[in-house]
mmCIF file of C-alpha atoms in Angstrom:
data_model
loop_
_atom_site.group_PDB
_atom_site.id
_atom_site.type_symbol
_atom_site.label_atom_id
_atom_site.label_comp_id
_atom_site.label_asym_id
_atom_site.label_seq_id
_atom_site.Cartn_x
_atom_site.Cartn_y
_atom_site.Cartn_z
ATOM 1 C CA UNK A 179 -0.041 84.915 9.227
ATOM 2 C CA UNK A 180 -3.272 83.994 7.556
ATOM 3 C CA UNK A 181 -6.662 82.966 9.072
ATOM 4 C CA UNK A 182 -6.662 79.574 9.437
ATOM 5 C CA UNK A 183 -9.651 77.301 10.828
ATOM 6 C CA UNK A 184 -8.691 74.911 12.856
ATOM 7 C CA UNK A 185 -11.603 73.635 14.980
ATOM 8 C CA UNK A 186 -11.638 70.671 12.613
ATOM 9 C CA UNK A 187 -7.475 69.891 12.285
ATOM 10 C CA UNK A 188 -5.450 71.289 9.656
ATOM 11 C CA UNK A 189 -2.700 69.775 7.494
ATOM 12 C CA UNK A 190 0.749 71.138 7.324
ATOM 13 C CA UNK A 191 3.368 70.720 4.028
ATOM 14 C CA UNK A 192 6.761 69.265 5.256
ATOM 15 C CA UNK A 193 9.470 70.294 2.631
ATOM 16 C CA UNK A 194 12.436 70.532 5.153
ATOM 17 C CA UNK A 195 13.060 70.041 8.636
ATOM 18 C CA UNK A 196 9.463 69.154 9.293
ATOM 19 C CA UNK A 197 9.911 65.876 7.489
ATOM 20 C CA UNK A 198 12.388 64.252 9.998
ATOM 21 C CA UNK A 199 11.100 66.622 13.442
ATOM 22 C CA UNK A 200 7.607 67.666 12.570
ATOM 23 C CA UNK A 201 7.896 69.121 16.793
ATOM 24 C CA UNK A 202 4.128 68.199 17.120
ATOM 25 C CA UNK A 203 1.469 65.028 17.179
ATOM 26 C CA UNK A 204 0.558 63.658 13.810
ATOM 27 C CA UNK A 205 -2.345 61.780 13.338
ATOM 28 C CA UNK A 206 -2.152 61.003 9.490
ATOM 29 C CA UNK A 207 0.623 61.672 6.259
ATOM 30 C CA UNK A 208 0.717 61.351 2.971
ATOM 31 C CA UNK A 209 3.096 62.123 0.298
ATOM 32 C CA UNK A 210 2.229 65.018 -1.274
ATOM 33 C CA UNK A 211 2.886 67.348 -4.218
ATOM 34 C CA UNK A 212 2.700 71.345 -4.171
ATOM 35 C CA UNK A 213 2.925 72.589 -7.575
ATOM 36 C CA UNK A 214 4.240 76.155 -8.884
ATOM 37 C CA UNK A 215 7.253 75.874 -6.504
ATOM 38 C CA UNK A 216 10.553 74.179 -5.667
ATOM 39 C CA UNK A 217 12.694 73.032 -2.686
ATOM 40 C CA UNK A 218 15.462 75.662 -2.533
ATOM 41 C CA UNK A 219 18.464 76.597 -0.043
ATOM 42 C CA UNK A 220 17.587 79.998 -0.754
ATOM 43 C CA UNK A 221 17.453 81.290 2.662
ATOM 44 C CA UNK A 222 20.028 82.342 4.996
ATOM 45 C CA UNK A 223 19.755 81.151 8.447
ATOM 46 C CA UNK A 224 20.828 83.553 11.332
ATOM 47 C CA UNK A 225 19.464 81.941 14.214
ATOM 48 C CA UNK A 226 19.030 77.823 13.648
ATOM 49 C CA UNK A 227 21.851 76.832 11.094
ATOM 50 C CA UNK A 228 24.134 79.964 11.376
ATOM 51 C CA UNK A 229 24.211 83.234 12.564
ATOM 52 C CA UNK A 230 24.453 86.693 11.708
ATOM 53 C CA UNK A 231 27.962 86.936 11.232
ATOM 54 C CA UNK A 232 28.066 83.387 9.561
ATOM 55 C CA UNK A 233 24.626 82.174 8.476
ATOM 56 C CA UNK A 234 23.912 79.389 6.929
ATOM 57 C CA UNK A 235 21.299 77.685 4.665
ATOM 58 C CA UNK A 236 18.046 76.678 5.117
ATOM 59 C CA UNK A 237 15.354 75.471 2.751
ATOM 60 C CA UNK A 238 12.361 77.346 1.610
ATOM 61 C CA UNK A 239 10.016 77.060 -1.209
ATOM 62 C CA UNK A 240 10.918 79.128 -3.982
ATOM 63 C CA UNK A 241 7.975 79.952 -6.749
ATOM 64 C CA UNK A 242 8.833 78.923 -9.684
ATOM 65 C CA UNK A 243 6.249 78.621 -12.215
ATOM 66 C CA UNK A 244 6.953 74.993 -13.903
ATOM 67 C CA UNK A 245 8.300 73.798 -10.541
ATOM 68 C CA UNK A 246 7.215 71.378 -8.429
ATOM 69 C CA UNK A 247 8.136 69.931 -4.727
ATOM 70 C CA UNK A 248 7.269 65.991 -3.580
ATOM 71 C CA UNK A 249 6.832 66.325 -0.100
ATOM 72 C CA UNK A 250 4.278 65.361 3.007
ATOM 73 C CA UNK A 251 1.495 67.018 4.293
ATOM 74 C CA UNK A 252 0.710 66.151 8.082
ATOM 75 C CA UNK A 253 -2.765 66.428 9.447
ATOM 76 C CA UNK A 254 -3.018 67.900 13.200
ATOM 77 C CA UNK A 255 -5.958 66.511 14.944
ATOM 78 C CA UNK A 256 -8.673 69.438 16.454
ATOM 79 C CA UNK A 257 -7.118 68.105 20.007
ATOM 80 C CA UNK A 258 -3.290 69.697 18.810
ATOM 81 C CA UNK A 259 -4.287 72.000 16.663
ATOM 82 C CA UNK A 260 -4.497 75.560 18.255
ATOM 83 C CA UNK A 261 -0.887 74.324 20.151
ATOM 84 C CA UNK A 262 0.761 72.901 16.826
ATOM 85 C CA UNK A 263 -0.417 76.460 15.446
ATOM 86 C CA UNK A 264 1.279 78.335 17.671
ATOM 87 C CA UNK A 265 4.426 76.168 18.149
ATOM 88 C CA UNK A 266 4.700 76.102 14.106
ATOM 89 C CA UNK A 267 4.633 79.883 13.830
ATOM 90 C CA UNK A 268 6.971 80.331 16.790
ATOM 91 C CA UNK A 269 9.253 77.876 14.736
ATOM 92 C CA UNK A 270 8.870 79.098 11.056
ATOM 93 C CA UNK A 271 8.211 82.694 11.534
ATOM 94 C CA UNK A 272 11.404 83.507 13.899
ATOM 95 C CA UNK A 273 12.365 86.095 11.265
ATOM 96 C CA UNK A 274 9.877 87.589 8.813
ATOM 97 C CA UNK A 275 11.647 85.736 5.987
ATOM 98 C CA UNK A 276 8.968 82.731 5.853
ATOM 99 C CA UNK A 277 5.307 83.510 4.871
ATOM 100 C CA UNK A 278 2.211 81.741 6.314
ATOM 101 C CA UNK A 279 0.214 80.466 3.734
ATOM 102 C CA UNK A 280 -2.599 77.899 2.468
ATOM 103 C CA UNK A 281 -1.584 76.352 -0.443
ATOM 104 C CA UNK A 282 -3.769 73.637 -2.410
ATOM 105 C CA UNK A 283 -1.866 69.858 -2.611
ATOM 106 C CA UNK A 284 -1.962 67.250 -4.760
ATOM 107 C CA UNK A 285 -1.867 63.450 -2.786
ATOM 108 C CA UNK A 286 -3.124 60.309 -3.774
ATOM 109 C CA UNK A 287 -6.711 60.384 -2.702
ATOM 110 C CA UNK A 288 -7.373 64.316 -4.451
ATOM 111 C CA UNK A 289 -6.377 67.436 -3.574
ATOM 112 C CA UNK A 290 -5.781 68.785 0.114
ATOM 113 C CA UNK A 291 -5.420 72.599 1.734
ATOM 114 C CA UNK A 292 -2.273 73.126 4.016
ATOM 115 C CA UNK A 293 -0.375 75.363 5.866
ATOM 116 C CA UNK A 294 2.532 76.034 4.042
ATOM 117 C CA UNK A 295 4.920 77.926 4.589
ATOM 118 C CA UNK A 296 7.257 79.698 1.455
ATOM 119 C CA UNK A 297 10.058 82.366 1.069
ATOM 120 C CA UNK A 298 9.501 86.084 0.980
ATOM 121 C CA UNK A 299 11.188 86.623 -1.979
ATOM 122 C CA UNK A 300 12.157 90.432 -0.804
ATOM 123 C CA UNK A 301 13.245 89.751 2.449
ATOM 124 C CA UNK A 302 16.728 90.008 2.913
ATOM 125 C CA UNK A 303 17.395 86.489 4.503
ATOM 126 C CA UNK A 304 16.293 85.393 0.513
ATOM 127 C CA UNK A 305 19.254 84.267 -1.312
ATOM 128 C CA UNK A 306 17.767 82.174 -4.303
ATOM 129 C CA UNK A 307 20.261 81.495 -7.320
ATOM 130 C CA UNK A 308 23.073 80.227 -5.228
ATOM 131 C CA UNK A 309 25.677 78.264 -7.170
ATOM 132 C CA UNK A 310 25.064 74.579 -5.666
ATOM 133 C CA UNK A 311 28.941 74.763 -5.126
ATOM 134 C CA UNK A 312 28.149 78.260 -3.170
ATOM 135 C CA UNK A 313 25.713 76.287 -0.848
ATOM 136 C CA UNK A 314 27.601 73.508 -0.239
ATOM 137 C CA UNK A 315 30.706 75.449 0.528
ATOM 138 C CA UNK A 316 28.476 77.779 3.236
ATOM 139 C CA UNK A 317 27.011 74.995 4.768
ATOM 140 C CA UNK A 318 29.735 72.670 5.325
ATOM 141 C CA UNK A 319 30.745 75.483 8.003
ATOM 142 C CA UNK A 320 27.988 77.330 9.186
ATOM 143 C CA UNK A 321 26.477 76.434 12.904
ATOM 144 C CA UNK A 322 23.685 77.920 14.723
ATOM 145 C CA UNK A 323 21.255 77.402 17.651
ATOM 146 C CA UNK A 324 19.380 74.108 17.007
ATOM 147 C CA UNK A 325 22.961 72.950 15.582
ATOM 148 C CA UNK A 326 25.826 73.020 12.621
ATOM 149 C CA UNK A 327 24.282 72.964 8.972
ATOM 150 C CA UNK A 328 25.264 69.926 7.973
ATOM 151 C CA UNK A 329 22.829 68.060 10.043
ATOM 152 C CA UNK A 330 19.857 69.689 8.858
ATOM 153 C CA UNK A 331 21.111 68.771 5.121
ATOM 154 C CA UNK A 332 21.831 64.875 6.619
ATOM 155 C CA UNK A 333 18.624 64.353 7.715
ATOM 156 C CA UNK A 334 16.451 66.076 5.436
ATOM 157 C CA UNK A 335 18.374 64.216 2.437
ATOM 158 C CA UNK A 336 18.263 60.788 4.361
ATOM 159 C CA UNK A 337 14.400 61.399 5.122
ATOM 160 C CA UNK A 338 13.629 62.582 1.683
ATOM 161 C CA UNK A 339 15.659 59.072 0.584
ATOM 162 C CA UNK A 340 13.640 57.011 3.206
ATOM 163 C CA UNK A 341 10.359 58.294 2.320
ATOM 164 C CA UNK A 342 11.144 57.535 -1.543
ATOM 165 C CA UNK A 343 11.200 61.369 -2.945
ATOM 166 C CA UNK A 344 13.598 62.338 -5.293
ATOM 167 C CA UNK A 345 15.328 65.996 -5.358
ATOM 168 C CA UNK A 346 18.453 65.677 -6.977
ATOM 169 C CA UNK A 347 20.245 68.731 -5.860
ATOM 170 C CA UNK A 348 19.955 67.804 -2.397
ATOM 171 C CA UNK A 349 21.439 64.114 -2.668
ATOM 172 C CA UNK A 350 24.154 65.885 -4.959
ATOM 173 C CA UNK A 351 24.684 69.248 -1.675
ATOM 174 C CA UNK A 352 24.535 66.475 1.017
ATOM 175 C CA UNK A 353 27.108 64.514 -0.823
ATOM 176 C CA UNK A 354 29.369 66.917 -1.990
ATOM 177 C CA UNK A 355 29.375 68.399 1.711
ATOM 178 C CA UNK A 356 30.385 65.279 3.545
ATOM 179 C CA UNK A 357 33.549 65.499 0.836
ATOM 180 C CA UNK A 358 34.157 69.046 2.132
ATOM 181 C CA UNK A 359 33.291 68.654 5.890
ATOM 182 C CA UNK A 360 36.137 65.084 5.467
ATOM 183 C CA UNK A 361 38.841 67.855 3.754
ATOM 184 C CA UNK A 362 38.587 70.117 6.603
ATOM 185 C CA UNK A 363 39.165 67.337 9.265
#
């Protein structure tokens, strides 16, 4: 976790499941871009979307140097903040495999500072390099505690669509898993 002030608000980047159930009060979003790093199902979920003896995939950000990932940051007002804080890390940091950070956005109207949280890359949750196929095949089965897999990929590809951002491998996962989840009925 990193020091964070938060008498004034704080923004947080939504990459994932915080874009269709942020969990918390927003006052203000914008779309915004964090650069360096990519939207990636490289992270295998044991407790939300699978478990330990079938986990499933979540996304993380994945660093990637010429990367980029269009996303929104959501500002907490001073009123929510210290309980947004605590319900976030509660959320994000159920297993060590996420990592609390501050990373600098771009947005319309200049850069911005928000909580963001990435992938430890040596954790063993971390899975990046995943055939598409691979993921698609994993998550058309998996299920875990907040639900089966293939409604986190539904609604984060259906938000992303809504909001107008573009990530190609996710239209192409969420697509080819409907095929697969239709096969196996």
């Amino acid at each position: 976790m990193v020091d964070i002030d938060i008498s004034g608000g704080f923004w947080v980047f939504g990459y994932g499941s915080l874009l269709w159930n942020p969990g918390f009060p927003v006052a203000q979003q914008k779309q915004a871009r964090l650069n360096g790093w990519h939207r990636s199902f490289c992270m295998r979920s044991i407790h939300h979307r699978g478990t330990e003896a079938h986990p499933g995939l979540v996304l993380a950000l994945d660093r990637q140097g010429d990367a980029y990932c269009d996303g929104v940051a959501f500002f907490v007002a001073p009123e929510h903040a210290e309980k947004t804080l605590a319900e976030l890390r509660e959320r994000e940091l159920v297993s060590s495999a996420y990592l609390e950070t501050i990373q600098m956005l771009e947005t319309d109207e200049g850069p911005l500072e928000a909580v963001t949280y990435v992938i430890d890359v040596i954790h063993e949750q971390y899975c990046g390099g995943l055939a598409l196929e691979e993921q698609a095949q994993i998550m058309s089965t998996a299920v875990g505690g907040r639900g089966p897999n293939t409604e986190y990929l539904w609604n984060t590809a259906a938000h992303l669509e809504e909001t107008g951002l573009q990530d190609a491998d996710l239209s192409w996962l969420a697509k080819r898993v409907k095929v697969l989840v239709s096969d196996q009925s």
